Amino acid sequence: MSTKTAGTTGTKPGREVFSTRAAFLFAAIGSAVGLGNIWRFPYVAYESGGGAFLIPYLVALLTAGIPLLFLDYALGHRFRGSAPKVFRRIKPWAEPLGWIQVGVAFFITIYYSVIIAWAFMYSWKSIGKVWGDDPDAHFNNDFLQVDATAVTSLDFVWPIAIVLLLVWVGVLAVLALGVDKGIGRTALIFIPLLAVLFIALVIYALTLDGAAAGLDAFFTPNWEALGDSSVWIAAYGQIFFSLSVAFGIMLTYASYLKPRSNLSSSALVTAFANSSFEVLAGIGVFATLGFMATQAGVGVGDVVSGGIGLAFVAFPSVISQMPDVVGPIFGVLFFLSLAIAGFTSLMSLLEVVISAVQDKLNLARVPATLGIGGLMAVLSLILFPTTSGLVTLDIMDKFTNNIGIVGVALISIVVLDWIMRRMDEFGLHLNAVSSFKVGTLWRIFVVNVTPIILGMILFNEVRGLLTENYGDYSDTQINVFGWGVIGVIFFGSLVLTVLPWRGRHSLSGPPGTDFGVTPASRQRTHLPRKASTGDPIAAEDAHTGAPTTTAVADSPAGRGSTAASAANTDYREE
């Protein structure tokens, strides 16, 4: 039975939808393919056994990445809402889990945007190779003007602040246009453009002197690494972070799908497209590093780096060693690819927050985007284009990803299945609308395998962070931008849960059709049949006390027929 809440703000129009499957797929792929694909995967793979790493990576993809993606899609599509609304519709006391996911996305968004600004600026810098002979000194001293000791600083680096403002204007404009006209159309343009730019980059990288040496270093397997548990944990961590699962993004995007949507096949396309791009990035990055090592007369291992250092120090060094005409073109291709990959991910992160605010406050798209998006832009502009910005970013990134995302994912799985026992319901929903069916194996992967891996990752991270300060930063820096941010996310989730839902909402169970899958809260007991007639024995309904028989939808045949008709039925007003 639906629970309605009334307010004074009226009812906003029904939930937006992606007009085509392609728009959804490109948006989902754009979210998954981000900065980490380009600068994290190649380094992790190299450090974790080279070519041998692809084995645990593939196992992690099949046993954790895709199963969790299936779960996110099922939750969003079935309960048709932002993360807090989805968890509220599952159980009222589970709403804080949704707000924790929103909080994680909130903080990642405000620092992620400045890296995109850097990438856009470096695409321009590539033309003149303005970093000179020492890209490291240029990046830290001239470009960022880093003050590693300050907790906060109001010494702004104005060129970065201006470009960051433009990034925020761009992403807010896209999201203000809506799910289909904004996110969908932008993804349909940017993802093919990203593919063209990056493929061109990789093809040229393969022609460089030393490219073969770089690829040898990347793909040569170290089979002994497979016996190291940390390599397997690294593989699961890479899959987990790169697929954008379990912190609201894919759940929110799936809530914008039409009722007739093939969830499992869409998830498979998204997952394999993401992994294909990661391997492609590894080829391009290590072919380029092979060239760099050859020019310097050292081994590839001596020039390998990951993260921000790879993008803004190592690659500028490579570009400087290229011919005058080729180097700038290569630099523009690389940094534009980085910026586009980051921008499509930024859209998805910000949408998690905007969607939640829309639902909770019953706001239309534009006011919600300008209101919460404007606030996030202001915070981003205050914290990150400053001399203390890099330190703030580094600490916040470490804690929101390795504690926030991993923690909420682990708790969500425990709550959804170990406590509520709802995983079978979500599996049946997937099967009702999808061509690729899930069963016991999927449930084992999500409920048993994934929590063990997440628990190990979280335990190792918390132990390491409590043992010594991350990055040798001061206690104050760690407490404010690390543990402080985690605290704000947690307590903020409780406060936002207490706030009333404005407008009229269905806050219990799926809004509209249940696709022939009875929610656990409304399931009836299956009744034995009379041996002579096959008719169900009459019993009392668990909720009303009235005589009843087993519902048709509760039988396998009934479930299938009901789901088929439900797939052709539009959702009612949420």
Coordinates of C-alpha atoms in Angstrom, one line a residue:
M1 CA 0.0 0.0 0.0
S2 CA 1.4 3.4 -1.0
T3 CA 1.9 6.1 1.6
K4 CA 1.3 9.6 0.5
T5 CA 2.7 12.7 2.1
A6 CA 1.2 16.1 1.5
G7 CA 2.8 19.5 1.5
T8 CA 2.1 23.0 0.3
T9 CA 4.3 23.0 -2.8
G10 CA 2.0 21.1 -5.0
T11 CA 3.0 18.3 -7.3
K12 CA 5.7 18.6 -9.9
P13 CA 5.5 16.7 -13.2
G14 CA 6.3 13.0 -13.5
R15 CA 9.9 11.7 -13.5
E16 CA 11.9 12.4 -16.6
V17 CA 13.1 9.6 -18.9
F18 CA 15.8 9.0 -21.5
S19 CA 14.0 9.1 -24.8
T20 CA 16.2 6.3 -26.3
R21 CA 18.3 3.4 -25.0
A22 CA 21.3 4.9 -26.8
A23 CA 21.1 8.1 -24.7
F24 CA 21.0 6.1 -21.5
L25 CA 23.9 3.8 -22.6
F26 CA 26.1 6.7 -23.6
A27 CA 25.3 8.6 -20.4
A28 CA 26.1 5.4 -18.3
I29 CA 29.3 4.8 -20.2
G30 CA 30.2 8.4 -19.9
S31 CA 29.9 8.1 -16.1
A32 CA 32.0 5.0 -15.9
V33 CA 34.7 6.2 -18.3
G34 CA 36.4 8.9 -16.3
L35 CA 39.8 10.1 -15.2
G36 CA 40.6 6.9 -13.3
N37 CA 40.4 4.9 -16.5
I38 CA 43.2 6.9 -18.1
W39 CA 45.5 7.5 -15.2
R40 CA 44.7 4.8 -12.6
F41 CA 44.1 1.5 -14.4
P42 CA 47.4 1.4 -16.3
Y43 CA 49.5 2.1 -13.2
V44 CA 47.5 -0.4 -11.0
A45 CA 47.8 -3.1 -13.7
Y46 CA 51.6 -2.6 -14.1
E47 CA 52.2 -2.6 -10.3
S48 CA 50.0 -5.7 -9.9
G49 CA 51.5 -8.2 -12.2
G50 CA 51.3 -6.7 -15.7
G51 CA 49.5 -9.0 -18.1
A52 CA 48.7 -11.4 -15.3
F53 CA 46.6 -8.7 -13.6
L54 CA 44.0 -9.1 -16.4
I55 CA 43.0 -12.4 -14.8
P56 CA 41.9 -11.1 -11.4
Y57 CA 40.6 -8.0 -13.2
L58 CA 38.3 -10.1 -15.3
V59 CA 37.3 -12.2 -12.4
A60 CA 36.5 -9.0 -10.4
L61 CA 34.4 -7.7 -13.3
L62 CA 32.3 -10.9 -13.6
T63 CA 31.9 -11.5 -9.8
A64 CA 31.5 -8.0 -8.4
G65 CA 31.4 -5.2 -11.1
I66 CA 28.6 -6.6 -13.3
P67 CA 26.5 -8.1 -10.4
L68 CA 26.6 -4.7 -8.5
L69 CA 25.7 -2.9 -11.7
F70 CA 22.7 -5.2 -12.1
L71 CA 21.7 -4.4 -8.6
D72 CA 22.0 -0.6 -9.1
Y73 CA 19.9 -0.8 -12.3
A74 CA 17.3 -2.9 -10.6
L75 CA 16.9 -0.6 -7.6
G76 CA 16.7 2.6 -9.8
H77 CA 14.3 1.1 -12.4
R78 CA 12.0 -0.6 -9.8
F79 CA 11.7 2.2 -7.3
R80 CA 11.9 5.2 -9.7
G81 CA 13.7 7.8 -7.6
S82 CA 16.9 9.3 -6.4
A83 CA 19.0 7.3 -4.0
P84 CA 17.2 8.6 -0.8
K85 CA 13.8 8.0 -2.3
V86 CA 14.7 4.5 -3.5
F87 CA 15.9 3.4 0.0
R88 CA 12.9 5.2 1.6
R89 CA 10.5 3.2 -0.7
I90 CA 12.3 0.0 0.3
K91 CA 12.1 0.8 4.1
P92 CA 11.6 4.1 5.8
W93 CA 14.6 3.6 8.1
A94 CA 16.9 2.8 5.2
E95 CA 16.7 6.4 3.8
P96 CA 20.0 7.5 5.4
L97 CA 21.8 5.1 3.1
G98 CA 20.6 7.1 0.2
W99 CA 21.7 10.3 1.7
I100 CA 25.2 8.9 2.4
Q101 CA 25.5 8.1 -1.3
V102 CA 24.4 11.7 -2.1
G103 CA 26.9 13.1 0.4
V104 CA 29.8 11.1 -1.2
A105 CA 28.8 12.3 -4.6
F106 CA 28.5 15.9 -3.3
F107 CA 32.1 16.0 -2.1
I108 CA 33.6 14.2 -5.1
T109 CA 31.8 16.6 -7.4
I110 CA 33.2 19.7 -5.8
Y111 CA 36.9 18.6 -6.2
Y112 CA 36.5 16.6 -9.4
S113 CA 35.5 19.7 -11.3
V114 CA 38.9 21.4 -10.7
I115 CA 40.8 18.5 -12.3
I116 CA 38.7 19.0 -15.4
A117 CA 39.6 22.7 -15.3
W118 CA 43.3 21.8 -15.1
A119 CA 42.9 19.4 -18.1
F120 CA 41.3 22.1 -20.2
M121 CA 44.0 24.6 -19.3
Y122 CA 46.8 22.0 -20.1
S123 CA 45.2 21.3 -23.6
W124 CA 45.9 25.0 -24.3
K125 CA 49.4 24.9 -22.6
S126 CA 50.3 22.0 -24.9
I127 CA 50.4 24.2 -27.9
G128 CA 53.3 26.2 -26.6
K129 CA 54.7 23.6 -24.3
V130 CA 54.8 26.3 -21.6
W131 CA 55.9 23.9 -18.8
G132 CA 59.5 24.1 -20.2
D133 CA 62.2 21.6 -19.2
D134 CA 60.7 20.9 -15.7
P135 CA 57.0 19.9 -15.9
D136 CA 57.0 18.9 -12.2
A137 CA 58.2 22.3 -11.0
H138 CA 55.8 24.1 -13.4
F139 CA 52.8 22.1 -12.3
N140 CA 53.4 22.4 -8.5
N141 CA 55.1 25.8 -8.2
D142 CA 54.0 27.9 -11.2
F143 CA 50.6 26.5 -12.1
L144 CA 49.1 25.4 -8.7
Q145 CA 51.5 27.5 -6.5
V146 CA 51.1 24.7 -3.9
D147 CA 51.3 25.5 -0.2
A148 CA 51.5 22.1 1.4
T149 CA 51.4 23.3 5.0
A150 CA 48.2 25.5 4.9
V151 CA 44.9 24.0 6.1
T152 CA 43.0 26.6 4.1
S153 CA 44.0 29.5 2.0
L154 CA 42.4 32.5 0.3
D155 CA 45.3 33.0 -2.0
F156 CA 43.5 32.3 -5.3
V157 CA 45.2 31.2 -8.5
W158 CA 43.0 33.3 -10.7
P159 CA 43.5 31.6 -14.0
I160 CA 42.4 28.3 -12.5
A161 CA 39.4 29.9 -10.7
I162 CA 38.2 31.4 -14.0
V163 CA 38.3 28.2 -15.9
L164 CA 36.8 26.3 -13.0
L165 CA 33.9 28.8 -13.0
L166 CA 33.4 28.1 -16.7
V167 CA 33.4 24.3 -16.1
W168 CA 30.6 24.8 -13.5
V169 CA 28.6 27.1 -15.8
G170 CA 28.9 24.4 -18.5
V171 CA 27.8 21.5 -16.3
L172 CA 25.0 23.4 -14.7
A173 CA 23.7 24.4 -18.1
V174 CA 23.7 20.8 -19.3
L175 CA 21.8 19.6 -16.2
A176 CA 19.4 22.4 -16.3
L177 CA 18.3 21.3 -19.7
G178 CA 17.1 18.0 -18.2
V179 CA 17.9 14.3 -18.3
D180 CA 17.2 13.7 -22.0
K181 CA 17.9 17.1 -23.6
G182 CA 20.9 17.8 -21.3
I183 CA 22.6 14.7 -20.1
G184 CA 21.5 12.4 -22.9
R185 CA 22.3 14.7 -25.8
T186 CA 25.6 15.8 -24.4
A187 CA 26.6 12.1 -23.8
L188 CA 25.6 11.3 -27.4
I189 CA 28.1 13.9 -28.6
F190 CA 30.9 13.7 -26.1
I191 CA 31.3 9.9 -25.9
P192 CA 31.8 9.3 -29.7
L193 CA 34.1 12.4 -29.7
L194 CA 36.1 10.9 -26.8
A195 CA 36.4 7.6 -28.6
V196 CA 37.7 9.3 -31.8
L197 CA 40.2 11.5 -29.9
F198 CA 41.5 8.7 -27.8
I199 CA 41.8 6.1 -30.6
A200 CA 43.7 8.7 -32.6
L201 CA 46.0 9.3 -29.6
V202 CA 46.6 5.5 -29.1
I203 CA 47.3 4.9 -32.8
Y204 CA 49.9 7.6 -32.9
A205 CA 51.4 6.4 -29.6
L206 CA 52.0 3.0 -31.1
T207 CA 54.2 4.5 -33.8
L208 CA 56.6 6.1 -31.3
D209 CA 60.1 4.8 -30.8
G210 CA 60.1 2.6 -27.7
A211 CA 56.3 1.9 -27.9
A212 CA 57.1 -1.9 -28.0
A213 CA 59.1 -1.7 -24.9
G214 CA 56.3 0.1 -23.1
L215 CA 53.8 -2.5 -24.2
D216 CA 56.1 -5.3 -23.1
A217 CA 56.3 -3.8 -19.7
F218 CA 52.5 -3.5 -19.5
F219 CA 51.5 -6.9 -20.8
T220 CA 54.4 -9.1 -19.7
P221 CA 52.8 -11.3 -17.0
N222 CA 54.2 -11.8 -13.5
W223 CA 52.4 -15.0 -12.7
E224 CA 53.7 -15.0 -9.1
A225 CA 51.6 -11.9 -8.5
L226 CA 48.5 -14.0 -8.7
G227 CA 49.4 -15.6 -5.4
D228 CA 49.4 -12.1 -3.7
S229 CA 46.0 -11.3 -2.1
S230 CA 46.7 -7.6 -2.4
V231 CA 46.7 -8.0 -6.2
W232 CA 43.2 -9.5 -6.1
I233 CA 42.0 -6.7 -3.8
A234 CA 43.5 -4.1 -6.2
A235 CA 41.6 -5.7 -9.1
Y236 CA 38.3 -5.6 -7.2
G237 CA 39.0 -2.0 -6.1
Q238 CA 39.7 -0.9 -9.7
I239 CA 36.5 -2.5 -11.0
F240 CA 34.5 -1.1 -8.1
F241 CA 35.7 2.5 -8.5
S242 CA 35.7 2.6 -12.3
L243 CA 32.2 1.4 -12.8
S244 CA 30.5 4.1 -10.7
V245 CA 28.5 1.5 -8.7
A246 CA 27.0 1.6 -5.2
F247 CA 27.1 5.4 -4.6
G248 CA 24.0 6.6 -6.4
I249 CA 25.1 7.3 -10.0
M250 CA 23.9 4.2 -11.9
L251 CA 20.8 3.9 -9.6
T252 CA 19.8 7.4 -10.4
Y253 CA 20.4 7.0 -14.2
A254 CA 18.4 3.8 -14.2
S255 CA 15.5 5.5 -12.5
Y256 CA 15.1 7.6 -15.8
L257 CA 14.6 4.5 -17.9
K258 CA 11.3 3.7 -19.6
P259 CA 9.4 0.7 -18.1
R260 CA 10.3 -1.4 -21.1
S261 CA 14.0 -1.4 -20.7
N262 CA 16.4 -4.3 -21.0
L263 CA 18.4 -3.8 -17.8
S264 CA 20.9 -6.7 -17.8
S265 CA 22.0 -6.2 -21.4
S266 CA 22.4 -2.5 -20.9
A267 CA 24.6 -3.2 -17.8
L268 CA 26.7 -5.7 -19.8
V269 CA 27.3 -3.1 -22.6
T270 CA 28.2 -0.5 -20.0
A271 CA 30.6 -2.8 -18.1
F272 CA 32.4 -4.1 -21.1
A273 CA 32.7 -0.7 -22.8
N274 CA 34.3 0.7 -19.6
S275 CA 36.8 -2.2 -19.4
S276 CA 37.6 -2.0 -23.1
F277 CA 38.4 1.7 -22.6
E278 CA 40.6 0.9 -19.6
V279 CA 42.7 -1.6 -21.6
L280 CA 42.9 0.9 -24.5
A281 CA 44.1 3.5 -22.1
G282 CA 46.7 1.1 -20.8
I283 CA 48.0 0.5 -24.3
G284 CA 48.2 4.2 -25.1
V285 CA 49.7 5.2 -21.8
F286 CA 52.4 2.6 -21.8
A287 CA 53.3 3.0 -25.5
T288 CA 53.9 6.7 -24.6
L289 CA 55.9 5.8 -21.5
G290 CA 58.0 3.5 -23.6
F291 CA 58.9 6.4 -25.8
M292 CA 59.7 8.5 -22.7
A293 CA 62.0 5.8 -21.3
T294 CA 63.7 5.3 -24.7
Q295 CA 64.4 9.0 -25.0
A296 CA 65.8 9.1 -21.4
G297 CA 67.8 5.9 -21.8
V298 CA 66.2 4.2 -18.8
G299 CA 63.8 1.3 -18.2
V300 CA 60.1 1.8 -18.4
G301 CA 59.8 1.1 -14.7
D302 CA 61.8 4.2 -14.0
V303 CA 59.3 6.5 -15.6
V304 CA 56.0 4.8 -14.6
S305 CA 53.6 6.9 -12.5
G306 CA 49.9 7.1 -11.9
G307 CA 47.2 9.6 -11.0
I308 CA 47.8 13.3 -11.3
G309 CA 51.5 12.9 -11.7
L310 CA 51.0 10.8 -14.8
A311 CA 48.7 13.3 -16.4
F312 CA 50.2 16.6 -15.5
V313 CA 53.9 15.7 -15.1
A314 CA 54.8 12.6 -17.1
F315 CA 52.8 13.3 -20.2
P316 CA 54.0 16.9 -20.5
S317 CA 57.6 15.5 -20.3
V318 CA 56.7 13.2 -23.2
I319 CA 55.1 16.0 -25.2
S320 CA 58.3 18.1 -24.8
Q321 CA 60.4 15.3 -26.3
M322 CA 58.2 15.1 -29.4
P323 CA 58.8 17.2 -32.6
D324 CA 57.5 20.7 -32.6
V325 CA 54.5 20.1 -34.8
V326 CA 53.5 16.6 -33.4
G327 CA 53.9 17.4 -29.7
P328 CA 51.3 20.1 -29.4
I329 CA 48.7 18.0 -31.4
F330 CA 49.4 15.0 -29.2
G331 CA 49.0 17.1 -26.1
V332 CA 45.8 18.7 -27.2
L333 CA 44.4 15.2 -28.0
F334 CA 45.4 13.8 -24.6
F335 CA 44.2 16.7 -22.4
L336 CA 41.0 17.1 -24.3
S337 CA 40.3 13.4 -23.9
L338 CA 41.0 13.8 -20.2
A339 CA 38.7 16.8 -19.9
I340 CA 35.8 15.2 -21.9
A341 CA 36.0 11.9 -19.9
G342 CA 36.0 14.0 -16.7
F343 CA 33.1 16.2 -17.8
T344 CA 30.7 13.3 -18.6
S345 CA 31.5 11.8 -15.2
L346 CA 31.0 15.1 -13.5
M347 CA 27.5 15.3 -15.0
S348 CA 26.6 12.0 -13.4
L349 CA 28.0 12.9 -10.0
L350 CA 26.1 16.2 -9.9
E351 CA 22.9 14.5 -11.1
V352 CA 22.9 12.3 -8.0
V353 CA 22.7 15.4 -5.8
I354 CA 20.3 17.3 -7.9
S355 CA 17.9 14.4 -8.3
A356 CA 17.8 13.9 -4.5
V357 CA 17.1 17.6 -3.8
Q358 CA 14.4 17.6 -6.5
D359 CA 12.7 14.6 -4.9
K360 CA 13.0 15.7 -1.3
L361 CA 11.9 19.4 -1.8
N362 CA 9.6 18.7 -4.7
L363 CA 11.4 21.2 -6.9
A364 CA 11.4 21.6 -10.7
R365 CA 14.6 20.8 -12.6
V366 CA 15.9 24.4 -13.1
P367 CA 15.5 25.7 -9.5
A368 CA 17.0 22.5 -8.1
T369 CA 20.0 22.7 -10.5
L370 CA 20.7 26.4 -9.9
G371 CA 20.1 26.1 -6.1
I372 CA 22.2 23.1 -5.0
G373 CA 24.5 23.3 -8.1
G374 CA 25.2 26.9 -7.4
L375 CA 26.0 26.2 -3.7
M376 CA 28.4 23.4 -4.8
A377 CA 30.0 25.7 -7.3
V378 CA 30.7 28.3 -4.7
L379 CA 32.2 25.7 -2.3
S380 CA 34.4 24.4 -5.1
L381 CA 35.6 27.9 -6.1
I382 CA 36.4 28.7 -2.5
L383 CA 38.4 25.5 -1.7
F384 CA 40.2 24.3 -4.8
P385 CA 41.6 27.1 -7.1
T386 CA 43.8 28.2 -4.1
T387 CA 47.4 27.5 -3.0
S388 CA 46.0 24.9 -0.6
G389 CA 43.7 23.3 -3.1
L390 CA 45.9 20.4 -4.1
V391 CA 46.2 19.2 -0.5
T392 CA 42.5 19.6 0.1
L393 CA 41.7 17.6 -3.0
D394 CA 44.2 14.8 -2.3
I395 CA 42.8 14.2 1.3
M396 CA 39.2 14.5 0.3
D397 CA 39.6 12.2 -2.6
K398 CA 41.3 9.5 -0.4
F399 CA 38.6 9.6 2.3
T400 CA 35.5 9.9 0.1
N401 CA 36.5 7.1 -2.2
N402 CA 38.3 4.6 0.1
I403 CA 36.1 5.1 3.2
G404 CA 32.9 6.7 1.9
I405 CA 32.1 4.7 -1.2
V406 CA 33.4 1.4 0.1
G407 CA 31.7 1.9 3.4
V408 CA 28.2 2.8 2.1
A409 CA 28.4 0.0 -0.5
L410 CA 29.2 -2.6 2.2
I411 CA 26.4 -1.3 4.5
S412 CA 23.9 -1.2 1.7
I413 CA 24.4 -4.8 0.8
V414 CA 24.2 -5.9 4.4
V415 CA 21.0 -4.0 4.9
L416 CA 19.3 -5.0 1.6
D417 CA 19.9 -8.7 2.0
W418 CA 21.4 -9.7 5.4
I419 CA 18.8 -7.7 7.3
M420 CA 15.8 -7.1 4.9
R421 CA 16.2 -10.3 2.7
R422 CA 15.1 -8.3 -0.4
M423 CA 17.7 -9.5 -2.9
D424 CA 15.4 -12.2 -4.4
E425 CA 12.9 -9.5 -5.2
F426 CA 15.4 -7.4 -7.1
G427 CA 16.6 -10.4 -9.0
L428 CA 13.0 -11.2 -10.0
H429 CA 12.6 -7.6 -11.2
L430 CA 15.7 -7.9 -13.4
N431 CA 14.4 -11.1 -14.9
A432 CA 11.0 -9.6 -15.5
V433 CA 12.4 -7.0 -17.8
S434 CA 15.7 -8.4 -19.1
S435 CA 16.9 -10.8 -21.7
F436 CA 19.9 -12.0 -19.6
K437 CA 18.5 -13.7 -16.5
V438 CA 20.1 -13.8 -13.1
G439 CA 19.8 -16.5 -10.5
T440 CA 21.6 -18.0 -7.5
L441 CA 25.0 -17.3 -8.8
W442 CA 24.3 -13.6 -9.1
R443 CA 22.9 -13.6 -5.5
I444 CA 26.0 -15.3 -4.2
F445 CA 28.3 -12.8 -5.9
V446 CA 26.4 -9.8 -4.5
V447 CA 25.6 -11.1 -1.1
N448 CA 28.6 -13.2 -0.2
V449 CA 31.6 -12.5 -2.4
T450 CA 31.4 -8.7 -2.7
P451 CA 30.9 -7.9 1.0
I452 CA 34.0 -10.0 1.9
I453 CA 36.1 -8.1 -0.6
L454 CA 34.7 -4.7 0.4
G455 CA 35.2 -5.6 4.1
M456 CA 38.9 -6.4 3.4
I457 CA 39.4 -3.2 1.5
L458 CA 37.7 -1.1 4.1
F459 CA 39.6 -2.7 7.0
N460 CA 42.9 -2.2 5.3
E461 CA 42.1 1.4 4.5
V462 CA 40.9 2.3 8.0
R463 CA 43.8 0.5 9.6
G464 CA 46.3 2.4 7.4
L465 CA 44.7 5.8 8.0
L466 CA 44.6 5.3 11.7
T467 CA 48.2 4.1 11.9
E468 CA 49.7 7.1 10.2
N469 CA 48.5 10.3 8.5
Y470 CA 47.9 9.9 4.8
G471 CA 50.5 11.6 2.7
D472 CA 52.3 12.9 5.8
Y473 CA 49.8 15.7 6.1
S474 CA 49.2 17.4 9.4
D475 CA 46.6 16.2 11.9
T476 CA 44.5 19.3 11.3
Q477 CA 44.5 18.8 7.5
I478 CA 43.5 15.1 7.9
N479 CA 40.8 15.8 10.6
V480 CA 39.2 18.7 8.6
F481 CA 39.2 17.4 5.0
G482 CA 39.4 13.6 5.8
W483 CA 37.5 12.4 8.9
G484 CA 35.6 15.7 9.0
V485 CA 34.1 15.2 5.6
I486 CA 33.1 11.6 6.5
G487 CA 31.5 13.0 9.7
V488 CA 29.6 15.6 7.7
I489 CA 28.3 13.0 5.3
F490 CA 27.1 10.6 8.1
F491 CA 25.4 13.2 10.4
G492 CA 24.1 15.1 7.4
S493 CA 22.4 11.9 6.2
L494 CA 20.5 11.7 9.5
V495 CA 19.4 15.3 9.5
L496 CA 18.2 15.1 5.9
T497 CA 16.3 11.9 6.7
V498 CA 14.4 13.7 9.5
L499 CA 13.3 16.5 7.2
P500 CA 9.8 16.0 5.7
W501 CA 9.2 15.2 2.1
R502 CA 7.5 18.1 0.4
G503 CA 4.7 17.6 -2.0
R504 CA 2.9 14.3 -2.7
H505 CA 4.9 11.1 -2.9
S506 CA 4.5 7.4 -3.0
L507 CA 7.0 6.4 -0.3
S508 CA 6.3 2.7 0.1
G509 CA 7.1 0.2 -2.5
P510 CA 7.4 0.6 -6.3
P511 CA 5.5 3.7 -7.6
G512 CA 3.0 2.1 -10.0
T513 CA 3.5 -1.2 -11.6
D514 CA 5.6 -3.8 -9.7
F515 CA 6.3 -5.7 -12.9
G516 CA 4.6 -8.8 -11.6
V517 CA 7.1 -9.1 -8.7
T518 CA 5.3 -8.6 -5.4
P519 CA 7.3 -6.4 -3.0
A520 CA 8.5 -8.3 0.1
S521 CA 6.3 -6.1 2.3
R522 CA 3.2 -7.2 0.5
Q523 CA 3.9 -10.8 -0.3
R524 CA 1.4 -13.5 0.7
T525 CA 2.1 -16.9 1.9
H526 CA 2.1 -19.6 -0.8
L527 CA -0.8 -22.0 -0.1
P528 CA -0.9 -25.8 -0.6
R529 CA -3.3 -27.1 -3.2
K530 CA -5.9 -29.7 -2.8
A531 CA -4.8 -33.0 -4.1
S532 CA -8.1 -33.7 -5.9
T533 CA -8.9 -30.4 -7.5
G534 CA -5.6 -28.5 -7.6
D535 CA -7.4 -25.4 -6.2
P536 CA -5.7 -23.4 -3.6
I537 CA -7.0 -23.7 -0.1
A538 CA -8.7 -20.6 1.2
A539 CA -6.9 -18.6 3.8
E540 CA -6.9 -15.2 5.4
D541 CA -5.0 -12.3 3.9
A542 CA -2.1 -11.4 6.1
H543 CA -2.9 -7.7 5.9
T544 CA -6.7 -7.6 5.8
G545 CA -7.8 -10.8 7.5
A546 CA -10.2 -11.4 4.6
P547 CA -10.4 -14.8 2.8
T548 CA -8.0 -14.9 -0.1
T549 CA -6.1 -17.3 -2.4
T550 CA -2.6 -17.1 -3.7
A551 CA -2.3 -14.2 -6.2
V552 CA -1.7 -15.1 -9.9
A553 CA 1.3 -12.9 -9.9
D554 CA 2.9 -15.0 -7.2
S555 CA 3.1 -18.0 -9.5
P556 CA 5.9 -18.3 -12.1
A557 CA 3.4 -18.2 -14.9
G558 CA 1.4 -15.3 -13.4
R559 CA 4.6 -13.4 -12.7
G560 CA 5.7 -13.7 -16.3
S561 CA 2.4 -12.6 -17.8
T562 CA 2.0 -9.8 -15.4
A563 CA 5.6 -8.6 -16.0
A564 CA 5.0 -8.7 -19.8
S565 CA 1.9 -6.4 -19.5
A566 CA 3.7 -4.2 -17.0
A567 CA 6.5 -3.6 -19.3
N568 CA 4.1 -2.0 -21.7
T569 CA 2.5 0.1 -19.0
D570 CA 3.7 3.6 -18.1
Y571 CA 4.5 4.4 -14.5
R572 CA 1.9 6.4 -12.6
E573 CA 2.7 9.7 -11.0
E574 CA 5.3 9.1 -8.4

